[in-house]
XYZ file of C-alpha atoms in Angstrom:
721
model
C 0.000 0.000 0.000
C 1.098 3.565 -0.683
C -0.211 7.099 -1.145
C 0.974 9.350 -3.955
C 0.224 13.062 -4.412
C 0.199 14.331 -8.018
C 0.294 17.984 -9.072
C -0.507 18.160 -12.788
C -0.226 21.149 -15.098
C -1.297 21.495 -18.718
C -4.696 21.613 -20.419
C -6.454 19.917 -17.505
C -9.332 22.238 -16.531
C -12.660 22.246 -18.323
C -11.717 19.245 -20.450
C -13.172 16.328 -18.474
C -9.925 15.547 -16.685
C -11.302 15.061 -13.165
C -14.110 12.662 -14.159
C -11.558 10.810 -16.276
C -9.387 10.401 -13.159
C -12.457 9.373 -11.137
C -13.319 6.622 -13.619
C -9.730 5.316 -13.645
C -9.407 5.117 -9.859
C -12.845 3.502 -9.548
C -11.728 0.735 -11.934
C -8.473 0.295 -9.968
C -9.987 0.403 -6.440
C -7.983 3.457 -5.394
C -9.128 6.064 -2.873
C -8.277 9.732 -2.333
C -9.313 12.951 -4.056
C -8.922 15.142 -7.145
C -9.464 18.918 -7.380
C -8.773 21.925 -9.590
C -6.467 24.606 -8.280
C -4.835 27.767 -9.595
C -2.058 25.793 -11.278
C -3.979 22.866 -12.772
C -5.119 19.726 -10.978
C -4.030 18.127 -7.717
C -4.888 14.559 -6.749
C -3.973 11.941 -4.186
C -4.405 8.228 -4.749
C -4.017 5.556 -2.112
C -4.014 1.812 -2.695
C -1.973 -1.145 -3.909
C 1.418 -0.309 -5.475
C 0.600 -2.220 -8.667
C -2.719 -0.396 -9.068
C -1.086 3.015 -8.643
C 1.533 2.068 -11.256
C -1.263 1.026 -13.646
C -3.054 4.310 -12.893
C 0.049 6.293 -13.929
C 0.238 4.436 -17.251
C -3.467 4.955 -18.020
C -3.259 8.606 -16.962
C -1.130 9.247 -20.042
C -2.480 6.686 -22.497
C -6.251 7.267 -22.062
C -6.448 11.070 -21.843
C -9.744 12.788 -22.779
C -9.726 14.332 -26.280
C -9.212 17.928 -25.131
C -6.752 17.260 -22.302
C -2.981 17.672 -22.409
C -0.498 16.969 -19.603
C 2.584 19.177 -19.629
C 4.111 18.340 -16.282
C 3.533 16.024 -13.309
C 5.073 16.586 -9.897
C 4.784 13.387 -7.854
C 5.408 12.948 -4.111
C 4.899 9.816 -2.012
C 3.264 10.583 1.346
C 2.292 8.793 4.539
C -0.889 6.709 4.314
C -4.110 8.527 5.226
C -6.496 5.564 4.972
C -8.932 7.252 2.585
C -12.275 5.399 2.536
C -13.510 6.721 -0.834
C -12.319 8.655 -3.869
C -14.004 12.015 -4.361
C -13.894 15.079 -6.556
C -13.655 18.018 -4.210
C -14.182 21.785 -4.483
C -11.602 23.812 -6.416
C -9.182 25.737 -4.238
C -8.331 29.353 -4.835
C -6.529 30.181 -1.616
C -2.889 29.661 -2.516
C -1.773 33.150 -1.517
C 1.922 32.463 -2.114
C 1.480 30.823 -5.506
C 0.851 32.365 -8.899
C -2.040 31.171 -11.039
C -0.810 29.000 -13.908
C -3.844 26.842 -14.771
C -4.160 27.051 -18.544
C -7.288 28.465 -20.148
C -8.813 26.207 -22.797
C -9.859 27.456 -26.239
C -13.468 27.234 -27.434
C -14.188 23.923 -29.175
C -16.632 22.903 -31.925
C -19.703 20.848 -31.004
C -18.921 17.119 -30.677
C -20.765 14.299 -32.435
C -22.483 13.137 -29.235
C -23.986 16.594 -28.623
C -25.067 16.724 -32.266
C -26.943 13.473 -31.685
C -28.516 14.959 -28.546
C -30.103 17.864 -30.427
C -31.800 15.386 -32.784
C -33.172 13.079 -30.067
C -36.419 13.429 -28.126
C -34.852 14.737 -24.915
C -34.264 18.014 -23.096
C -31.592 18.977 -25.670
C -33.861 18.560 -28.705
C -33.189 21.493 -31.057
C -31.347 23.308 -28.247
C -29.005 25.906 -29.770
C -26.468 25.948 -26.877
C -25.957 22.215 -26.344
C -22.454 21.305 -25.137
C -20.552 18.926 -22.876
C -17.126 18.467 -21.315
C -15.678 17.625 -24.728
C -16.964 20.675 -26.609
C -18.454 24.144 -26.473
C -17.410 27.573 -25.175
C -14.402 27.992 -22.907
C -12.155 31.073 -23.344
C -15.016 33.224 -24.649
C -17.027 32.891 -21.402
C -14.233 32.859 -18.762
C -13.678 35.778 -16.396
C -10.835 34.220 -14.441
C -9.361 30.843 -13.452
C -9.965 28.284 -12.032
C -12.467 27.374 -14.751
C -15.571 26.975 -12.607
C -19.137 28.023 -13.467
C -18.993 30.884 -10.949
C -16.083 32.354 -12.913
C -17.939 32.311 -16.254
C -20.872 34.094 -17.865
C -22.940 30.969 -17.053
C -23.089 32.053 -13.401
C -26.377 33.818 -14.220
C -28.134 30.551 -15.166
C -29.288 28.171 -12.436
C -29.243 24.544 -13.521
C -32.487 22.571 -13.548
C -32.534 19.348 -11.509
C -31.767 17.228 -14.560
C -28.753 19.315 -15.609
C -27.589 19.457 -11.993
C -27.673 15.634 -11.834
C -25.542 15.391 -14.991
C -23.183 18.083 -13.708
C -22.619 16.214 -10.443
C -22.304 12.698 -11.885
C -18.608 11.833 -12.434
C -19.617 9.096 -14.884
C -21.569 11.506 -17.102
C -19.828 13.296 -19.974
C -21.340 16.569 -18.739
C -19.776 16.230 -15.312
C -18.586 19.732 -14.379
C -19.190 20.966 -17.947
C -19.383 24.607 -16.847
C -21.661 25.837 -19.698
C -24.118 22.921 -19.266
C -27.726 23.967 -19.868
C -30.825 22.800 -21.696
C -34.132 24.088 -23.049
C -35.462 24.327 -19.481
C -32.707 26.266 -17.736
C -30.187 27.715 -20.158
C -29.645 30.743 -22.334
C -32.417 31.456 -24.807
C -32.684 32.992 -28.291
C -34.407 36.307 -28.988
C -35.893 35.019 -32.266
C -36.476 31.660 -33.934
C -33.814 29.959 -36.029
C -36.389 29.218 -38.742
C -37.265 32.910 -39.014
C -33.555 33.720 -39.347
C -33.240 31.203 -42.178
C -36.234 32.783 -43.944
C -34.527 36.184 -43.847
C -31.380 34.676 -45.369
C -33.329 32.853 -48.100
C -35.133 36.089 -48.915
C -31.881 37.909 -49.677
C -31.535 39.766 -46.378
C -28.361 40.525 -44.394
C -28.548 39.207 -40.831
C -26.307 39.135 -37.757
C -25.974 35.855 -35.861
C -24.280 35.541 -32.488
C -21.630 32.822 -32.347
C -19.212 31.591 -29.692
C -16.824 34.542 -29.741
C -18.817 37.257 -31.502
C -21.359 37.993 -34.210
C -21.162 36.910 -37.837
C -22.713 38.983 -40.608
C -24.554 36.409 -42.707
C -26.224 36.268 -46.112
C -26.931 33.751 -48.865
C -23.547 33.076 -50.517
C -25.198 32.190 -53.831
C -27.088 35.485 -54.160
C -25.085 38.015 -56.236
C -27.286 40.934 -55.319
C -27.046 40.545 -51.534
C -23.303 39.701 -51.490
C -22.601 42.764 -53.655
C -24.760 44.850 -51.315
C -22.824 43.534 -48.298
C -19.554 44.585 -49.978
C -20.927 48.083 -50.501
C -22.167 48.379 -46.920
C -18.857 47.162 -45.459
C -16.756 49.235 -47.904
C -14.972 46.015 -48.782
C -14.557 46.041 -52.549
C -12.697 42.761 -53.097
C -11.298 41.232 -49.892
C -12.600 37.628 -49.857
C -15.476 36.599 -47.619
C -15.436 33.244 -45.825
C -18.374 30.947 -46.478
C -19.880 28.414 -44.117
C -21.070 25.228 -45.806
C -23.704 22.820 -44.570
C -21.398 19.799 -44.775
C -18.357 18.363 -46.524
C -20.319 17.591 -49.694
C -21.265 21.232 -50.051
C -17.596 22.208 -49.654
C -16.718 19.732 -52.415
C -19.285 21.427 -54.645
C -17.249 24.615 -54.322
C -13.603 23.605 -53.977
C -11.170 20.753 -54.352
C -10.036 19.442 -50.956
C -7.100 17.261 -49.935
C -7.144 14.769 -47.064
C -5.331 17.251 -44.801
C -7.772 20.035 -45.683
C -10.668 17.680 -44.958
C -9.082 16.796 -41.605
C -8.802 20.491 -40.668
C -12.393 21.259 -41.709
C -13.692 18.450 -39.473
C -11.289 19.082 -36.578
C -12.479 20.018 -33.093
C -11.116 23.539 -33.732
C -13.234 23.923 -36.924
C -11.165 26.705 -38.529
C -11.724 28.503 -41.808
C -9.579 26.702 -44.384
C -8.351 28.348 -47.596
C -9.058 26.006 -50.515
C -8.548 25.971 -54.268
C -11.722 26.940 -56.127
C -13.294 24.321 -58.350
C -13.740 26.370 -61.532
C -16.505 24.016 -62.766
C -18.608 24.871 -59.700
C -18.475 28.660 -59.829
C -22.277 28.768 -60.190
C -22.659 27.405 -56.638
C -21.715 30.723 -55.044
C -21.718 34.409 -55.943
C -18.887 35.815 -58.058
C -18.609 38.537 -55.405
C -17.604 36.121 -52.606
C -13.903 35.912 -53.540
C -13.346 37.953 -56.711
C -10.127 37.946 -58.795
C -8.471 35.034 -56.974
C -8.446 31.254 -57.357
C -8.896 30.518 -53.630
C -11.972 30.353 -51.449
C -12.204 30.219 -47.654
C -14.646 27.640 -46.266
C -15.628 26.316 -42.860
C -18.233 23.997 -41.395
C -20.887 24.618 -38.712
C -19.276 24.503 -35.260
C -22.170 25.126 -32.858
C -25.556 23.499 -32.471
C -27.081 26.831 -33.532
C -25.243 26.620 -36.887
C -26.366 23.026 -37.452
C -29.971 23.884 -36.616
C -29.825 26.855 -38.996
C -28.700 24.630 -41.874
C -31.731 22.381 -41.364
C -33.623 25.247 -43.037
C -31.042 26.276 -45.670
C -29.876 24.638 -48.897
C -27.202 27.155 -49.938
C -23.889 28.016 -48.281
C -23.781 31.302 -46.383
C -21.325 34.155 -46.205
C -20.307 34.261 -42.529
C -17.937 37.183 -42.013
C -16.900 38.792 -38.744
C -19.256 41.534 -37.603
C -17.013 44.564 -37.449
C -15.942 47.700 -39.211
C -12.533 47.773 -40.926
C -9.663 47.664 -38.387
C -12.079 47.134 -35.488
C -12.499 44.001 -33.348
C -15.372 41.554 -33.699
C -18.629 42.847 -32.181
C -19.875 40.842 -29.192
C -23.219 42.462 -28.309
C -26.365 43.239 -30.307
C -26.469 46.886 -29.241
C -23.195 47.528 -31.090
C -24.528 45.746 -34.202
C -27.367 48.276 -34.383
C -24.999 51.171 -33.742
C -22.091 50.181 -36.017
C -23.785 48.100 -38.719
C -27.199 49.690 -39.367
C -27.527 47.836 -42.688
C -28.172 44.570 -40.781
C -31.863 43.721 -41.232
C -32.304 41.068 -38.545
C -30.363 39.970 -35.436
C -30.334 36.481 -33.933
C -29.058 36.957 -30.390
C -28.975 34.981 -27.136
C -28.558 36.022 -23.517
C -25.275 34.277 -22.621
C -22.697 37.059 -22.437
C -19.485 36.832 -24.435
C -16.729 37.846 -22.018
C -13.789 37.583 -24.425
C -14.331 38.253 -28.111
C -12.617 35.745 -30.366
C -12.547 35.596 -34.158
C -12.519 32.522 -36.402
C -9.113 30.907 -36.992
C -7.717 30.760 -40.520
C -5.411 28.105 -42.012
C -4.163 26.754 -45.298
C -2.347 23.528 -46.135
C 1.282 23.671 -47.265
C 3.524 20.634 -47.749
C 0.607 18.471 -46.467
C 0.737 20.349 -43.147
C -1.539 22.988 -41.690
C -0.153 26.530 -41.797
C -1.658 28.965 -39.318
C -2.591 32.348 -40.774
C -4.801 33.581 -37.913
C -4.649 31.898 -34.524
C -7.946 32.427 -32.756
C -11.086 30.396 -31.925
C -10.278 26.739 -31.268
C -6.526 27.281 -31.064
C -6.109 30.255 -28.758
C -5.018 30.849 -26.112
C -2.029 28.797 -27.305
C 0.565 27.465 -24.864
C 4.203 26.895 -25.817
C 6.207 24.971 -23.224
C 9.672 26.207 -22.303
C 12.532 23.869 -21.352
C 12.976 25.764 -18.069
C 11.167 28.213 -15.782
C 11.594 31.890 -16.568
C 12.843 33.893 -13.596
C 10.905 36.928 -14.778
C 7.304 37.485 -15.832
C 7.389 38.792 -19.392
C 4.768 40.518 -21.537
C 5.458 40.710 -25.284
C 3.176 43.182 -27.053
C 3.671 42.088 -30.686
C 3.293 44.073 -33.900
C 0.880 46.741 -35.080
C -0.731 44.542 -37.756
C -2.375 41.185 -36.983
C -1.586 41.847 -33.341
C -1.490 39.159 -30.683
C 0.234 39.333 -27.301
C 2.266 36.790 -25.345
C 2.866 36.182 -21.631
C 5.715 34.248 -20.056
C 4.748 32.633 -16.751
C 7.057 29.986 -15.281
C 7.750 27.504 -18.112
C 4.840 28.648 -20.311
C 4.551 31.138 -23.137
C 0.836 31.867 -23.443
C -0.087 33.399 -26.808
C -3.382 35.267 -26.974
C -5.931 34.756 -29.727
C -5.768 37.172 -32.671
C -6.439 40.793 -31.663
C -6.129 42.418 -35.097
C -4.714 45.514 -36.766
C -4.294 48.358 -34.289
C -5.464 50.962 -36.775
C -8.430 52.257 -34.789
C -9.236 53.363 -31.262
C -11.585 50.382 -30.800
C -8.844 47.954 -31.856
C -6.364 49.538 -29.463
C -8.917 49.345 -26.654
C -9.332 45.634 -27.450
C -5.530 45.227 -27.257
C -5.538 46.831 -23.799
C -8.581 44.823 -22.696
C -6.909 41.556 -23.760
C -3.849 42.413 -21.669
C -6.129 43.062 -18.676
C -7.981 39.765 -19.296
C -4.792 37.730 -19.083
C -3.545 39.721 -16.111
C -6.803 38.801 -14.389
C -6.535 35.133 -15.404
C -3.087 34.753 -13.920
C -2.755 37.582 -11.346
C -0.047 38.649 -13.760
C 2.078 41.774 -13.532
C 5.050 41.830 -15.909
C 8.603 42.388 -14.775
C 9.664 43.047 -18.381
C 7.753 44.301 -21.426
C 9.171 43.373 -24.837
C 8.259 45.456 -27.880
C 9.151 46.040 -31.517
C 11.845 48.560 -32.499
C 9.403 50.614 -34.563
C 8.969 53.892 -32.627
C 5.545 54.587 -34.158
C 3.915 51.242 -33.400
C 1.018 51.713 -30.981
C 2.400 48.738 -29.050
C 5.792 50.454 -28.660
C 4.213 53.714 -27.510
C 2.020 51.826 -25.020
C 4.997 49.871 -23.641
C 6.960 53.063 -23.013
C 4.166 54.442 -20.816
C 4.089 51.458 -18.424
C 7.050 52.264 -16.121
C 8.440 48.760 -16.566
C 11.799 47.410 -17.656
C 11.702 47.453 -21.469
C 13.422 45.272 -24.041
C 13.147 45.581 -27.811
C 13.469 42.870 -30.451
C 13.931 43.622 -34.152
C 10.837 42.677 -36.149
C 12.395 40.175 -38.573
C 14.470 38.485 -35.903
C 11.224 38.061 -33.937
C 9.781 36.160 -36.934
C 12.727 33.746 -36.743
C 12.364 33.332 -32.986
C 8.632 32.620 -33.322
C 9.560 29.559 -35.388
C 12.248 28.620 -32.881
C 9.646 28.855 -30.092
C 7.164 26.596 -31.879
C 9.786 23.905 -32.475
C 11.704 24.443 -29.183
C 14.901 25.288 -31.078
C 18.071 26.728 -29.584
C 21.371 27.637 -31.217
C 22.152 29.060 -34.643
C 19.977 28.547 -37.716
C 19.859 30.119 -41.158
C 16.727 32.245 -40.960
C 14.932 33.669 -43.996
C 12.592 36.434 -42.821
C 10.583 37.800 -45.763
C 7.574 40.085 -45.316
C 6.061 43.469 -46.161
C 7.970 45.945 -44.023
C 9.388 46.167 -40.511
C 11.685 48.617 -38.734
C 15.339 47.648 -39.126
C 18.333 48.074 -36.823
C 19.572 50.863 -39.130
C 16.235 52.708 -39.118
C 15.396 51.565 -42.663
C 12.358 49.466 -43.595
C 13.488 45.855 -43.783
C 11.543 43.009 -45.346
C 13.973 40.613 -47.036
C 16.426 39.587 -44.343
C 18.582 36.494 -43.939
C 20.003 35.781 -40.493
C 22.828 33.518 -39.421
C 22.058 33.038 -35.766
C 20.991 36.448 -34.446
C 23.020 38.443 -36.972
C 21.675 39.651 -40.304
C 24.119 38.362 -42.921
C 22.247 39.043 -46.176
C 19.614 41.491 -47.343
C 18.032 42.501 -50.641
C 18.946 45.664 -52.511
C 16.664 48.455 -51.310
C 13.941 50.118 -53.318
C 12.371 53.463 -52.475
C 8.744 53.482 -51.391
C 7.390 56.622 -53.034
C 4.999 58.286 -50.625
C 5.909 55.970 -47.751
C 2.752 54.249 -46.459
C 0.903 55.201 -49.663
C 3.200 52.877 -51.636
C 1.827 49.891 -49.696
C -1.705 50.641 -50.924
C -0.562 51.584 -54.438
C 1.712 48.922 -55.980
C 2.139 51.203 -58.986
C 4.299 53.529 -56.829
C 6.749 50.708 -56.068
C 6.832 49.782 -59.754
C 7.481 53.425 -60.690
C 10.343 53.561 -58.181
C 11.920 50.491 -59.803
C 11.641 52.254 -63.185
C 13.342 55.360 -61.742
C 16.204 53.046 -60.659
C 16.815 52.228 -64.336
C 15.609 55.126 -66.484
C 15.622 58.910 -66.661
C 12.432 60.855 -66.028
C 11.944 61.498 -69.772
C 12.470 57.799 -70.560
C 9.910 56.803 -67.929
C 7.372 59.296 -69.280
C 7.828 57.878 -72.782
C 7.098 54.287 -71.750
C 3.850 52.899 -73.135
C 2.787 51.146 -69.928
C -0.593 50.975 -68.222
C 1.019 51.738 -64.870
C 2.502 54.970 -66.301
C -0.870 55.915 -67.780
C -2.485 55.407 -64.363
C -0.647 58.576 -63.212
C -0.974 62.129 -64.428
C 2.299 63.409 -65.909
C 2.484 66.002 -63.131
C 2.228 63.234 -60.511
C 5.123 61.329 -62.054
C 7.249 64.488 -62.035
C 6.469 65.139 -58.360
C 7.221 61.507 -57.471
C 10.500 61.719 -59.381
C 11.463 64.694 -57.233
C 10.522 62.659 -54.185
C 12.736 59.853 -55.523
C 15.789 62.003 -56.322
C 15.633 64.166 -53.183
C 14.626 61.309 -50.822
C 11.506 63.156 -49.715
C 9.016 60.739 -48.157
C 10.694 57.932 -50.064
C 12.018 55.538 -47.406
C 14.302 52.742 -48.552
C 13.062 49.186 -48.118
C 14.569 45.747 -48.675
C 11.095 44.187 -48.665
C 10.420 41.041 -50.710
C 6.681 41.630 -50.302
C 6.827 45.091 -51.872
C 8.546 43.638 -54.958
C 5.549 41.313 -55.411
C 3.380 44.451 -55.274
C 5.469 46.075 -58.029
C 5.264 42.950 -60.184
C 1.466 42.960 -59.903
C 1.539 46.496 -61.296
C 4.039 45.736 -64.093
C 1.807 42.862 -65.254
C -1.314 45.062 -65.033
C -2.815 42.693 -62.475
C -3.283 45.360 -59.817
C -2.248 49.016 -59.432
C -4.185 49.715 -56.207
C -4.468 47.321 -53.257
C -7.779 47.183 -51.418
C -6.551 44.823 -48.682
C -3.216 43.716 -47.273
C -1.665 40.892 -49.307
C -3.982 41.279 -52.306
C -1.140 41.790 -54.809
C 0.698 38.738 -53.461
C -2.399 36.546 -53.803
C -2.996 37.662 -57.378
C 0.690 37.195 -58.275
C 0.664 33.695 -56.828
C -2.228 32.513 -58.978
C -0.395 33.772 -62.083
C 2.623 31.549 -61.436
C 3.272 29.116 -64.302
C 5.029 25.917 -63.219
C 6.232 25.277 -66.778
C 8.411 28.429 -66.600
C 11.823 27.450 -65.220
C 13.731 30.623 -66.076
C 15.455 32.592 -63.283
C 16.955 36.079 -63.145
C 20.690 36.438 -62.626
C 21.647 37.854 -59.262
C 24.820 38.847 -57.444
C 25.716 39.288 -53.777
C 28.075 42.139 -52.898
C 28.873 42.734 -49.208
C 25.787 40.713 -48.248
C 23.429 42.707 -50.495
C 21.457 40.592 -52.998
C 20.934 42.416 -56.298
C 18.524 40.746 -58.749
C 18.890 41.663 -62.433
C 15.198 42.040 -63.271
C 13.712 42.211 -66.728
C 10.729 44.318 -65.722
C 8.956 43.849 -69.049
C 9.012 40.048 -69.206
C 5.446 38.726 -69.436
C 6.437 35.875 -67.097
C 7.844 38.264 -64.494
C 5.991 36.734 -61.511
C 7.031 33.146 -62.339
C 10.650 34.137 -62.873
C 10.754 36.152 -59.634
C 9.349 33.243 -57.591
C 11.863 30.886 -59.217
C 14.668 33.356 -58.464
C 13.681 33.717 -54.796
C 13.672 29.931 -54.521
C 17.151 29.719 -56.106
C 18.517 32.391 -53.747
C 17.187 30.494 -50.692
C 18.686 27.206 -51.909
C 22.025 28.699 -52.974
C 22.546 30.457 -49.630
C 21.367 27.383 -47.698
C 23.945 25.213 -49.495
C 26.628 27.816 -48.867
C 25.931 28.298 -45.137
C 25.305 24.607 -44.333
C 22.794 25.255 -41.531
C 19.278 24.054 -40.862
C 16.790 26.535 -42.336
C 13.955 28.613 -40.847
C 11.359 30.238 -43.156
C 9.146 32.900 -41.573
C 7.314 36.142 -42.321
C 4.199 37.041 -44.275
C 5.709 36.364 -47.720
C 5.779 32.652 -46.833
C 1.970 32.694 -46.823
C 2.601 32.423 -50.575
C 1.904 28.696 -50.802
C 3.428 28.376 -54.285
C 6.731 29.954 -53.220
C 6.947 28.037 -49.943
C 6.181 24.645 -51.500
C 8.700 25.287 -54.285
C 11.425 26.098 -51.729
C 10.505 23.071 -49.589
C 10.704 20.772 -52.620
C 14.224 22.012 -53.395
C 15.352 21.866 -49.746
C 14.210 18.239 -49.607
C 16.235 17.472 -52.751
C 19.317 18.913 -51.057
C 18.562 17.069 -47.766
C 18.483 20.371 -45.881
C 16.313 20.323 -42.760
C 13.777 23.151 -42.645
C 11.195 24.627 -40.303
C 8.165 26.830 -40.965
C 5.402 27.690 -38.501
C 2.380 25.433 -38.541
C 0.651 25.878 -35.178
C 1.401 29.598 -34.763
C 0.965 32.469 -37.215
C 3.758 32.795 -39.785
C 2.770 36.450 -40.343
C 2.860 39.312 -37.818
C 0.465 37.366 -35.589
C 3.573 35.447 -34.474
C 5.716 38.473 -33.584
C 4.760 38.508 -29.869
C 5.700 34.833 -29.574
C 9.091 35.562 -31.149
C 9.651 38.566 -28.889
C 8.849 36.503 -25.793
C 11.052 33.559 -26.804
C 13.960 35.836 -27.700
C 13.793 37.460 -24.263
C 13.560 34.121 -22.456
C 16.536 32.678 -24.361
C 18.775 35.705 -23.749
């Protein structure tokens, strides 16, 4: 006989871990207790040595689907002669200990709950059905431990039947904090059938989801989708569409096994797929204009599934917000901000923490995270040791997320967004306060980007804390290192739009050996600064000024030249020659913008990354030509032929060759990070060649490869230095 005390940390609250333990010990005739605490789960088991050994094996091998054990601290104690095994009240009185219990992400409805809403029982047609294996988590939590009293479900008293399920350790709804039914739970303000009628009749509606409202309309109706674009001032940025089931997705796009796996996963993200050209009549031409990709996802709540019982067509389901503002979480703000919405389907369970839909694509038969949010966030990265300091990393200005270092955890927040509005910045501040509240967290160090004009940098400098700064492109490399728990020197390719460099210039095509930048691309001038990002034609014009006189440029018979007035070109030439509002940039992403303009694909960008997407779909695999390039003092100078009709294909081939040539020269394992590597064609081409050369490579899969990963990189850099 012996007694063992276990302290377990990881994803062990709100995931059915305690009833799982209860069932194991019952089978093995062990006594003792299990409880939640601020750091995870504590349990004591007393019984035969062999049974305790078997318990330890099963603890790891039979985990519930949402649970994850990161660490177990085990101590053998004196026997206490426990008579029973019980699940006891959570403790929250550890005054000397910091809170480290991990907050679970929100999870899509499970198959068992889907069956429940179809059966003749208290859950029949109930829109908020959930259990320990699914449903809301992060979006309803005020603080940890994850108990009902600490969630927005505290306002709903369970009926006797739900209370019985909640208290029964052998029931899958045991301590499912959002448990409720038709008798006792949250209720809808309108009927689901009425909502479906509005959609079928060409109306724009708002529907409350797990982490915020979606704006919804019939995805097959040209008139209403076009109207939605006009109302949202969103001329061409793609909308995501929710499909009834996998067959409906297949009517719209071609899907691989990995894409199918992601669509059906418990996280239920939006997945970017290749359009099936033969099926373009299944959805409006205004859903995803000018590109060959379409973003699809499947219903992930019982409300969504019940809605599709009344709909035959897929629906546009886009986040309810204004440009550069966070997702709206209450109906009052829908009426105030989005007056074009004709009908609102709301319910009375409060959303505490707004959370957007996650976005992925498949590259090299692996998922690649583009927006880490619902289902995946908060995301925990384990460190190989405990950090002596509490660290807050505040990330970038675009696609912002924040990261916290507590003990041996880096906790990455869900996507916050672009900090281009007061509302977005308020959401950034609110998210910091949320995580401070979760973990009684006060940072010892704040890590920020080097860009002096980032809102995150300005905020950090007002906090009266010790500050550290990490260069933007190095943070991209360290984000990858964090995801794969890498240490030491790697050859890091950090390609993106623009970021503030160590020399005060705008970097964006940087190659690091260890922490030192060893190579960069020859700079181009961004005429008009920020304006050049929205007008690819300005970058193209700058590249022409690099090669030709003003008179020669004016004489060129090019559409991009004709898009300017002659007087504008003359003013921009002055800007170019006198370096007036014409910052230099080594950005790979901006060159893609210029190429889109040279090929008359796009002269004005309506959303970030549009030029890159359009360039990518114009790549021709049969073109094998590359541009010559030279490296002088670490500066890569590509000898472009700007008038070649295959410019985009040749540039992608050339970038691939540069990556492979430098990788062979430096003989190091390779890291690929930054927004340019969202270009699936480029990334897969590079990976194919790296495999041929037997060069090991890493690119982010579970964390955002774009600026959404900057906070993670900042945090990991600080921890490792």
